[in-house]
Short mmCIF file of C-alpha atoms and ligand atoms in Angstrom, two decimals:
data_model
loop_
_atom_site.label_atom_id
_atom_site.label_comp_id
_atom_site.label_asym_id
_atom_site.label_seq_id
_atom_site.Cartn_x
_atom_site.Cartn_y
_atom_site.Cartn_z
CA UNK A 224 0.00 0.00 0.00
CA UNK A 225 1.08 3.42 -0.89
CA UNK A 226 1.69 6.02 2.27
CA UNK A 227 -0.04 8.96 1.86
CA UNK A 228 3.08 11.18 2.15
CA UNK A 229 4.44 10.37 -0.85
CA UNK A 230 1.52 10.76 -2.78
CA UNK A 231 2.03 14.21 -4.27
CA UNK A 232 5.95 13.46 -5.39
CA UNK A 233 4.40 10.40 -7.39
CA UNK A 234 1.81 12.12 -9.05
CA UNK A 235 4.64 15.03 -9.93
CA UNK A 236 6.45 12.61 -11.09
CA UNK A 237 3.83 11.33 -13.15
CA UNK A 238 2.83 15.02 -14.30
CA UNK A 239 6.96 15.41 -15.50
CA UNK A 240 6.80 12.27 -17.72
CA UNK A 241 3.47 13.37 -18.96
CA UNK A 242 4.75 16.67 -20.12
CA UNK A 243 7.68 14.90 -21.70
CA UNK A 244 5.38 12.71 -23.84
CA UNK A 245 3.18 15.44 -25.01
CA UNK A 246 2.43 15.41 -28.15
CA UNK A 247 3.75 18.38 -30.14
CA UNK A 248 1.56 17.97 -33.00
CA UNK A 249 -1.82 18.22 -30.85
CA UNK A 250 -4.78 20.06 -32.44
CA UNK A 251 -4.65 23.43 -29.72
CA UNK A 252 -6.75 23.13 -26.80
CA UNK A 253 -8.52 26.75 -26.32
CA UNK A 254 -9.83 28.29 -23.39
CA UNK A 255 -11.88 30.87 -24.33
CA UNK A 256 -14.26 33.48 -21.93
CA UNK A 257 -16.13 31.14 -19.31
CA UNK A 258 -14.99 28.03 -20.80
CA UNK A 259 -15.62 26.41 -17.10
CA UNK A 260 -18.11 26.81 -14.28
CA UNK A 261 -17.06 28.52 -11.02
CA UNK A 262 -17.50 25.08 -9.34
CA UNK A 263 -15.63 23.66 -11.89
CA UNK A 264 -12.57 26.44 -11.59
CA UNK A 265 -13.03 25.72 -8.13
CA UNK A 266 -12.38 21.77 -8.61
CA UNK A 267 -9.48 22.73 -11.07
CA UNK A 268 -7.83 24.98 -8.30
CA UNK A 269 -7.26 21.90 -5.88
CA UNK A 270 -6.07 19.18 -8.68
CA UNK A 271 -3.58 22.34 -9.46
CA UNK A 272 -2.77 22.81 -6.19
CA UNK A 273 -2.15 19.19 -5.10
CA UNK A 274 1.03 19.20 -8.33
CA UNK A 275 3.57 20.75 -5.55
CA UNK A 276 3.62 20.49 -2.15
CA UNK A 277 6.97 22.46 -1.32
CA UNK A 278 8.96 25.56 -2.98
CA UNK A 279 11.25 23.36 -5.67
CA UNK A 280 8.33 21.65 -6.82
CA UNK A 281 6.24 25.02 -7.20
CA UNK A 282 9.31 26.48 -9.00
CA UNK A 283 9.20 23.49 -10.92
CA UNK A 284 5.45 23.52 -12.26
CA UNK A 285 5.98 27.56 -12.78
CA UNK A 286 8.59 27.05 -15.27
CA UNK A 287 6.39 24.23 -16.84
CA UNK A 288 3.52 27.17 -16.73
CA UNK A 289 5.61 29.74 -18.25
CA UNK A 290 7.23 27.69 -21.49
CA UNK A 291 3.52 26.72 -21.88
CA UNK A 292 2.55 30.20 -22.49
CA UNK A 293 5.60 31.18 -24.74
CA UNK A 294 5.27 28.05 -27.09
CA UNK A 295 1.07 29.06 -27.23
CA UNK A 296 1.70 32.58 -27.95
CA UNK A 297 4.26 31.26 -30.41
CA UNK A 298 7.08 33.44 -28.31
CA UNK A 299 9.08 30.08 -27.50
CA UNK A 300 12.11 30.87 -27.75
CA UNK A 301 11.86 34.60 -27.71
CA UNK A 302 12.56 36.60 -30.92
CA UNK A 303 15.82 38.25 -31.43
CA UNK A 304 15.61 41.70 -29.83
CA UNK A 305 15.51 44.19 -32.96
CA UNK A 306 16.33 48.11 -32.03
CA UNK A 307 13.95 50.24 -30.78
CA UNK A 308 14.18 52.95 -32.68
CA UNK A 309 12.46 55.10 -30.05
CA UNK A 310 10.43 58.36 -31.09
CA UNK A 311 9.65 60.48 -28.56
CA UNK A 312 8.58 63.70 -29.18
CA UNK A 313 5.81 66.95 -28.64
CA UNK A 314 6.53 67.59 -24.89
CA UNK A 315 3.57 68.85 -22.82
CA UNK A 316 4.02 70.31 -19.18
CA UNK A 317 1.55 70.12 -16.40
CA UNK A 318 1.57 70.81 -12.84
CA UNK A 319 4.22 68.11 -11.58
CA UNK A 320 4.73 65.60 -14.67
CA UNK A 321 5.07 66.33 -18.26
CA UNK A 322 3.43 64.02 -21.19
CA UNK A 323 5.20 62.97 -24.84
CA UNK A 324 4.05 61.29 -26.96
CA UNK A 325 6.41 57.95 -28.25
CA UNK A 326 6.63 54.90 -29.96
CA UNK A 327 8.83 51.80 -30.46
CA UNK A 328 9.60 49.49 -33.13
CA UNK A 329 8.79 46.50 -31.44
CA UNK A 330 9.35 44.32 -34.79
CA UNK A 331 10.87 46.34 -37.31
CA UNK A 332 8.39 48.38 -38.87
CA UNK A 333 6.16 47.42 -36.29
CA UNK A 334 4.87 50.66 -34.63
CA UNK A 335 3.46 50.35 -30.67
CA UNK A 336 2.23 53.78 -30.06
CA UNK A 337 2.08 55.75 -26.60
CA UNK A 338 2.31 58.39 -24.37
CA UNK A 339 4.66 59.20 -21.89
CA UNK A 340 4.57 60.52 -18.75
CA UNK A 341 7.51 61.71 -16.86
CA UNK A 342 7.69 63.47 -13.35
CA UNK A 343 8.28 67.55 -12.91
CA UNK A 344 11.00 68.75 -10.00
CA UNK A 345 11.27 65.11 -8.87
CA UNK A 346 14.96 64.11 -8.65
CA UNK A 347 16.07 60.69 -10.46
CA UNK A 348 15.99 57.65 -11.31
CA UNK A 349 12.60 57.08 -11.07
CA UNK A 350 10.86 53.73 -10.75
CA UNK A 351 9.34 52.87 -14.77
CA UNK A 352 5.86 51.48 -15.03
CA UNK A 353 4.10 49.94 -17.85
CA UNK A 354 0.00 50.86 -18.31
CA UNK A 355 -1.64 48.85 -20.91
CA UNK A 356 -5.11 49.25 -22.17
CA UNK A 357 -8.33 47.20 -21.77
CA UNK A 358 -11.33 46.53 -24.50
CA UNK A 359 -13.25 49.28 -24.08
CA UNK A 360 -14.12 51.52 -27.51
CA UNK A 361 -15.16 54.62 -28.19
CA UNK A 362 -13.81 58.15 -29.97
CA UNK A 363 -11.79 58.10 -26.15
CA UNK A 364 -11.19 54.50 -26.23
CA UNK A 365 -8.17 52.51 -25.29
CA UNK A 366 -5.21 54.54 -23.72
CA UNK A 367 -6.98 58.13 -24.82
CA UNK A 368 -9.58 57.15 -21.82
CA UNK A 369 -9.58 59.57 -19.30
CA UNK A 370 -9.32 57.49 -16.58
CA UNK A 371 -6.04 56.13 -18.29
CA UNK A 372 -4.75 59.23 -18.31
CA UNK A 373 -5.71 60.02 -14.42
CA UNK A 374 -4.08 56.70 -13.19
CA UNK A 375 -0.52 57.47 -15.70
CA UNK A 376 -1.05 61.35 -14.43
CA UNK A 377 -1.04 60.20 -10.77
CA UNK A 378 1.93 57.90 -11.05
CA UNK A 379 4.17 60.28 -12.55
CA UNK A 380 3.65 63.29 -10.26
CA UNK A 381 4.25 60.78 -7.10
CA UNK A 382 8.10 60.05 -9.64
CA UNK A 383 7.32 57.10 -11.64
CA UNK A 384 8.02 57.25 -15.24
CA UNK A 385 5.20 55.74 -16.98
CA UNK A 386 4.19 54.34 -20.25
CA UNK A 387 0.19 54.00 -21.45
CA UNK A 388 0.54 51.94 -24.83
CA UNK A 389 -2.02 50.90 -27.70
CA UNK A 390 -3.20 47.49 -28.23
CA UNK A 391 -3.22 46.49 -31.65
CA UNK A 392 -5.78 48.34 -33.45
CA UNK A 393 -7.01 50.84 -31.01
CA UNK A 394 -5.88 54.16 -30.35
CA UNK A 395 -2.94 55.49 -32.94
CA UNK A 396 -3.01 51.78 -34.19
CA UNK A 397 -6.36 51.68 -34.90
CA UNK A 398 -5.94 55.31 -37.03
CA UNK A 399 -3.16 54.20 -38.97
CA UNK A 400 -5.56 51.05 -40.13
CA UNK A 401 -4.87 47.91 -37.72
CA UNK A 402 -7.59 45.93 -36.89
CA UNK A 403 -7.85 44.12 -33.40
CA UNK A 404 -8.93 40.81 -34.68
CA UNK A 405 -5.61 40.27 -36.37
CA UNK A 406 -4.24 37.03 -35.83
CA UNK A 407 -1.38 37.33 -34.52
CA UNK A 408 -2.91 39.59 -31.53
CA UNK A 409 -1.82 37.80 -28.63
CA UNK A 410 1.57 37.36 -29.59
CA UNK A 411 2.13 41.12 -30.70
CA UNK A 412 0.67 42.33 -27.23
CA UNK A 413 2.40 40.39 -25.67
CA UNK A 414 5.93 40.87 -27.35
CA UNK A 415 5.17 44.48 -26.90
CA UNK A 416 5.05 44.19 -23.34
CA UNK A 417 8.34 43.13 -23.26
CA UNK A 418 9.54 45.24 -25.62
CA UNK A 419 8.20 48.57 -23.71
CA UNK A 420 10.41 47.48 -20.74
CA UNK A 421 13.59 47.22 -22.96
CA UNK A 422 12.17 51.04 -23.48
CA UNK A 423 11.59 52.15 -19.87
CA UNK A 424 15.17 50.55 -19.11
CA UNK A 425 16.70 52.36 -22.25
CA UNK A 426 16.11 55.89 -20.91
CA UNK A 427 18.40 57.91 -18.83
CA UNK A 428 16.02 58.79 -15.69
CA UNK A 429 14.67 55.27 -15.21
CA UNK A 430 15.99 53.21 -12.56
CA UNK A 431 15.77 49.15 -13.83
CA UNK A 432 15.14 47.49 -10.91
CA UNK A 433 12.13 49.42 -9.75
CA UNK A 434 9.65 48.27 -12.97
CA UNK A 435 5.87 47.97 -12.22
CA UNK A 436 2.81 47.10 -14.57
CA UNK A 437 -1.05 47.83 -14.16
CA UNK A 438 -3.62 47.59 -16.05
CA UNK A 439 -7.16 46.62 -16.15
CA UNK A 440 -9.76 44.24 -18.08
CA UNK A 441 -7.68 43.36 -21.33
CA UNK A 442 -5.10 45.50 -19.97
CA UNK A 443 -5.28 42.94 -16.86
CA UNK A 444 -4.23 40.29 -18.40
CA UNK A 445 -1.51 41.65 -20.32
CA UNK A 446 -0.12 42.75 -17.00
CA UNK A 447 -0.13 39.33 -15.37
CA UNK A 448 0.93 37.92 -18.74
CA UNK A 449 4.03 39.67 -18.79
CA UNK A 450 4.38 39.64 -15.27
CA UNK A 451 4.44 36.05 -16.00
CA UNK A 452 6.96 35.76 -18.23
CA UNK A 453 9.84 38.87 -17.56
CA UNK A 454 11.46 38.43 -14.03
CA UNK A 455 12.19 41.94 -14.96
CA UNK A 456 8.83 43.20 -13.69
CA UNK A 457 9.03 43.85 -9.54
CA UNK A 458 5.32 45.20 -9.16
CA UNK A 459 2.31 43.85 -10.56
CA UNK A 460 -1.42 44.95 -10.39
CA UNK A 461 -3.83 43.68 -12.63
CA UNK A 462 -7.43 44.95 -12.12
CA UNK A 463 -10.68 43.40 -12.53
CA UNK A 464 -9.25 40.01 -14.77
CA UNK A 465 -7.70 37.55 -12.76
CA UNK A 466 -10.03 35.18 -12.41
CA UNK A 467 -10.31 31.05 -12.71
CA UNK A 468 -13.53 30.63 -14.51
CA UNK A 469 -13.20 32.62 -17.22
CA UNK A 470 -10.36 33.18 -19.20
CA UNK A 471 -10.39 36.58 -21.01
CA UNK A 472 -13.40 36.87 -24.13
CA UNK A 473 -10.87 38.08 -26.74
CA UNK A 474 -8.77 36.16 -29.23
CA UNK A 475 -5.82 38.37 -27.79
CA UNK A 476 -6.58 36.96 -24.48
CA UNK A 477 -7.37 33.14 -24.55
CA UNK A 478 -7.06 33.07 -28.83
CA UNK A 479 -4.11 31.30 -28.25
CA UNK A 480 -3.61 27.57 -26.36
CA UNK A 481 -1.73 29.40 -23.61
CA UNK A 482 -3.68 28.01 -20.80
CA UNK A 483 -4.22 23.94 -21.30
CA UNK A 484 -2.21 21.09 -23.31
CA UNK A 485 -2.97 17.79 -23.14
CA UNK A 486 0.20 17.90 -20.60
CA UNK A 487 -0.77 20.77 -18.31
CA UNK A 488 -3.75 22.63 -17.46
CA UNK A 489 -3.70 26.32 -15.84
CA UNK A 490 -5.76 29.29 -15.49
CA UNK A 491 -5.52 33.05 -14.90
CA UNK A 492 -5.17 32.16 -11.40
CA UNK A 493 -1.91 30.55 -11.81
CA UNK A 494 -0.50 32.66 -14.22
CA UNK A 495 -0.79 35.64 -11.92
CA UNK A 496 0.54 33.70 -9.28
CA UNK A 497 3.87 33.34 -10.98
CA UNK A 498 4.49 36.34 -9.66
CA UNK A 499 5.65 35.29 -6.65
CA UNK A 500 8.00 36.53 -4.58
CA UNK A 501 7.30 39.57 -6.36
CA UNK A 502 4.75 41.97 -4.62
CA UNK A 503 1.31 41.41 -6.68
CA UNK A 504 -2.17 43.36 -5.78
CA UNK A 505 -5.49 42.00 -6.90
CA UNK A 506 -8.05 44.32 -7.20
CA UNK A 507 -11.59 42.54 -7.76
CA UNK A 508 -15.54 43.95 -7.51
CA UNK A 509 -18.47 41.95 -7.18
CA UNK A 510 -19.85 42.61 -10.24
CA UNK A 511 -17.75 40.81 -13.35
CA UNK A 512 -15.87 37.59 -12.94
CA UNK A 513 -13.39 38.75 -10.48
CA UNK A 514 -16.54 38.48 -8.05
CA UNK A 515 -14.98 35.29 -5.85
CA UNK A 516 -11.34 36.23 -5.76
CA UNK A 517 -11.73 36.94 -1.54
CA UNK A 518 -12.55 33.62 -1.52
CA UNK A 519 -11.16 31.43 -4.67
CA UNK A 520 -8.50 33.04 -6.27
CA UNK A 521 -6.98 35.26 -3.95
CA UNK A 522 -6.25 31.63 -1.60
CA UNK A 523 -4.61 30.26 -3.88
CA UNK A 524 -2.08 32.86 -4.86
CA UNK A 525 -1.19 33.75 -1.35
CA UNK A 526 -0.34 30.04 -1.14
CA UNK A 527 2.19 30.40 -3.70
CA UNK A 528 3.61 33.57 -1.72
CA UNK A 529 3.15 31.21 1.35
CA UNK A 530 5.69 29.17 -0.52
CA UNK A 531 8.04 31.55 -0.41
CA UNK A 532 7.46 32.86 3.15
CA UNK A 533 5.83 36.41 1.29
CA UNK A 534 2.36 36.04 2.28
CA UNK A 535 2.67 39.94 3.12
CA UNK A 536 3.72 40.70 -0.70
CA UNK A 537 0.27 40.14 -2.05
CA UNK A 538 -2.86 41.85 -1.45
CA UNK A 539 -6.58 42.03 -2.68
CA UNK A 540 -8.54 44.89 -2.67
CA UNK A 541 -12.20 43.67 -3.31
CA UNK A 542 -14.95 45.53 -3.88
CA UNK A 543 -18.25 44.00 -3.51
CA UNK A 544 -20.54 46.46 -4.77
CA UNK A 545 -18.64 47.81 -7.71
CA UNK A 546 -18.46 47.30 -11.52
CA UNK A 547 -15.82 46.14 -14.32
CA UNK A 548 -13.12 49.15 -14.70
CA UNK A 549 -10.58 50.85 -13.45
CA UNK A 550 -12.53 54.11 -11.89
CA UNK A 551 -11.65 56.37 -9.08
CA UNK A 552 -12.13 53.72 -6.16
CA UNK A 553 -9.65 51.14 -8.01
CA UNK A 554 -7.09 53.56 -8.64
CA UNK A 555 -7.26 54.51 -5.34
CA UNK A 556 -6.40 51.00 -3.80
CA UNK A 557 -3.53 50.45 -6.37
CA UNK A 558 -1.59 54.13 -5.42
CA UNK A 559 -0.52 52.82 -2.13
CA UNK A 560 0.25 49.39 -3.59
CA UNK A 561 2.94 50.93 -6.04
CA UNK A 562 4.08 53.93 -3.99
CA UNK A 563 4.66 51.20 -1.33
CA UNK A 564 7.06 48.77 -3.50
CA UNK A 565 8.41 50.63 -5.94
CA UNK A 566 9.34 53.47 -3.29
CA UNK A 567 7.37 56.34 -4.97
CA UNK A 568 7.09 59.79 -3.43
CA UNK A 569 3.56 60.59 -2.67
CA UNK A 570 4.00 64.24 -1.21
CA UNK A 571 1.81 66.80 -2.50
CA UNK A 572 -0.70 64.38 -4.01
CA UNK A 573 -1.44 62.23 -0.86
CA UNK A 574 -3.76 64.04 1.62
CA UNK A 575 -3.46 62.22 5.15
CA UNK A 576 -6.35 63.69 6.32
CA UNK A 577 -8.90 62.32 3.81
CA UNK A 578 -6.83 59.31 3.04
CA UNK A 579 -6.87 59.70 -0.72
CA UNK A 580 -4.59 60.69 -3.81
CA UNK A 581 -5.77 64.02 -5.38
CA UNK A 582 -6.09 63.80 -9.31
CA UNK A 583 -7.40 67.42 -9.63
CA UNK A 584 -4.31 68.59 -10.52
CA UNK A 585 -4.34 66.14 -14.00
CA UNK A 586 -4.14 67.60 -16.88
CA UNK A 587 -7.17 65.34 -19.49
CA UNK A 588 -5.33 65.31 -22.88
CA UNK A 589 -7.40 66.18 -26.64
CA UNK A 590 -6.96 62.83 -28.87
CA UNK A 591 -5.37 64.97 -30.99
CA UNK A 592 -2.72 66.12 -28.84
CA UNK A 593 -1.84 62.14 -27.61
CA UNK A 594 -1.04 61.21 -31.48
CA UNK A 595 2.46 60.05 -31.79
CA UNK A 596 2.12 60.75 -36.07
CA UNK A 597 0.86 63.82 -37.45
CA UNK A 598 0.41 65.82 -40.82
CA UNK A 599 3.94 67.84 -39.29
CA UNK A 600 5.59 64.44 -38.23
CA UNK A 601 4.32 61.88 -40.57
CA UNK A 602 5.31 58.03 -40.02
CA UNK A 603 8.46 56.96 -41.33
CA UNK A 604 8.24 54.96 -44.57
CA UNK A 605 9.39 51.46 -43.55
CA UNK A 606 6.57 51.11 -41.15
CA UNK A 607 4.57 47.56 -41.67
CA UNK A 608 1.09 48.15 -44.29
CA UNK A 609 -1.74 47.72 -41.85
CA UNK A 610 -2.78 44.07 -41.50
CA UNK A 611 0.44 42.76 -42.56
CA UNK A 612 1.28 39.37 -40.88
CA UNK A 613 4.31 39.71 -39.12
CA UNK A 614 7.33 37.36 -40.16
CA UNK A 615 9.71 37.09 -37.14
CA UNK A 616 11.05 33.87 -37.14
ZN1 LIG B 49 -8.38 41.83 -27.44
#
């Protein structure tokens, strides 16, 4: 008979030759929107859970996790790093930050368009942080949003340098004629990503080791995807996404067979949870999917951080009777969160009194004035035709 205590190494063991045997050739398993129930998510939590029972064989399953994502996003191994070619240009100055607007190549010719916003009469280096976009449209759509702006305002005038960057085919992409549904979605957000931290890092005033992400929605789960998969990334706060019964509604979210093979089967859960040790804030409402995390996802996460003896590093901020999005009320639970880790200076925007982080002093940007390309500055004339499929191999 088979002692119980060595159960879990056996069925690790098990899991490792599984892996191994997979079968490359597979038809791709996709796990799209609420491709489980939350009973089931809750079922699929434990049989995760009982795969390691100590740090090694955590670290283990993570990397297991991670090259499952790269080889379905078709990022396994990475592309070769191409240059930059940053443009940064059109400086704006407000009361305590400034904004520019930029972009990087992050394929040649490929265009990721942004704005950047930079602290005023703060000394340097200051910590970098990366704000991508969620789903929602609209002539203010994407990073134009106002309360985009607000949360990259904020950061900077507390001395973070901050990037708010275009999916594919919203914002300046969408103008110069990408669409979103292009095929290669997932893999271009996600390569972008990584790509706007080889950015951050490349400029003068940013100090590397202090790099956080946020976003929220769509913009969630491009933070905990590169979270995920750069150890580069020391903060992470995705809002309103992580969840374990559903699994992102777009093709540039769960288009891709990032999250089961017939080896190994994960959620969003898990994949935020390889941030651990790093600090990681979960900010979830009672009204979209994120509506169990107190109780589901949130458990299993600190578990992980448990793992590593960092319980403290992760924290959720639920709200029960609050909707998708990343208004005022979110954005005031992830302030602390980042001013916290990445050692921020809050002064003059924190008021102790009322306990909150003043925004009236943000400056709401014209569409027009966020465009990287204009009739004056025209794009260059090697940049990708929209559409075009995207040959980096
Ligand atoms: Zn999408």
């Amino acid at each position: 008979m088979i002692s119980k205590s060595i159960i879990p190494s056996a069925l690790f063991l098990l899991l490792t030759l599984h892996s191994i045997s997979a079968n490359p050739d597979e038809k791709p398993i996709l796990c799209r929107g609420n491709y489980h129930s939350e009973a089931d998510a809750v079922k699929q939590l434990k049989r995760m859970a009982e795969t390691y029972s100590n740090l090694d064989e955590w670290k283990a399953r993570k990397q297991k996790v991670k090259e499952q994502i790269l080889k379905g996003a078709k990022l396994f191994p990475l592309p070769k790093k191409t240059p930059l070619k940053p443009i940064i240009r059109n400086k704006r100055e407000y009361d305590g930050y400034s904004v520019e607007s930029a972009a990087i190549e992050a394929f040649p010719g490929y265009y990721v368009y942004g704005n950047l916003y930079r602290p005023l009469g703060k000394k340097g280096p200051h910590a970098g942080i990366l704000c991508p976009h969620g789903h929602a449209r609209g002539p203010r759509g994407g990073r134009l949003r106002p309360d985009q702006q607000q949360r990259c305002a904020t950061l900077a005038r507390m001395g973070a340098v901050v990037f708010s960057y275009d999916m594919i085919g919203y914002g300046d992409s969408e103008k110069h004629g990408w669409n979103h549904r292009h095929p290669q979605a997932l893999t271009l957000q996600t390569w972008s990503s990584i790509r706007v931290i080889d950015f951050l890092q490349s400029l003068d005033d940013v100090d590397n080791d202090r790099i956080g992400v946020t976003g929220c929605s769509g913009g969630g789960t491009q933070t905990f995807l590169v979270t995920a998969l750069d150890d580069r990334v020391k903060v992470s706060a995705p809002i309103v996404m992580v969840s374990a019964h559903f699994f992102g509604g777009c093709h540039c979210e769960s288009g891709m067979p990032i999250h089961k093979t017939s080896a190994l089967e994960t959620n969003n859960a898990e994949i935020a949870a390889l941030a651990a040790p790093r600090p990681l804030l979960l900010v979830s409402v009672g009204g979209d999917w994120t509506k169990n995390t107190p109780l589901v996802e949130f458990p299993y996460i600190r578990n992980v951080f448990k793992l590593y003896n960092k319980a403290q590093q992760t924290e959720n901020a639920h709200f029960p009777n609050q909707q998708h999005g990343y208004q005022y009320l979110k954005r005031q639970a992830m302030y602390p969160f980042m001013v916290k880790h990445l050692k921020l200076d809050n002064r003059g925007v924190y008021d102790r009194q009322t306990e909150l982080y003043d925004e009236s002093k943000n400056a709401l940007e014209s569409i027009e004035q966020m465009r990287v390309f204009d009739a004056s500055f025209p794009m260059p004339k090697h940049a990708l035709k929209p559409g075009s499929k995207i040959d980096y191999r």
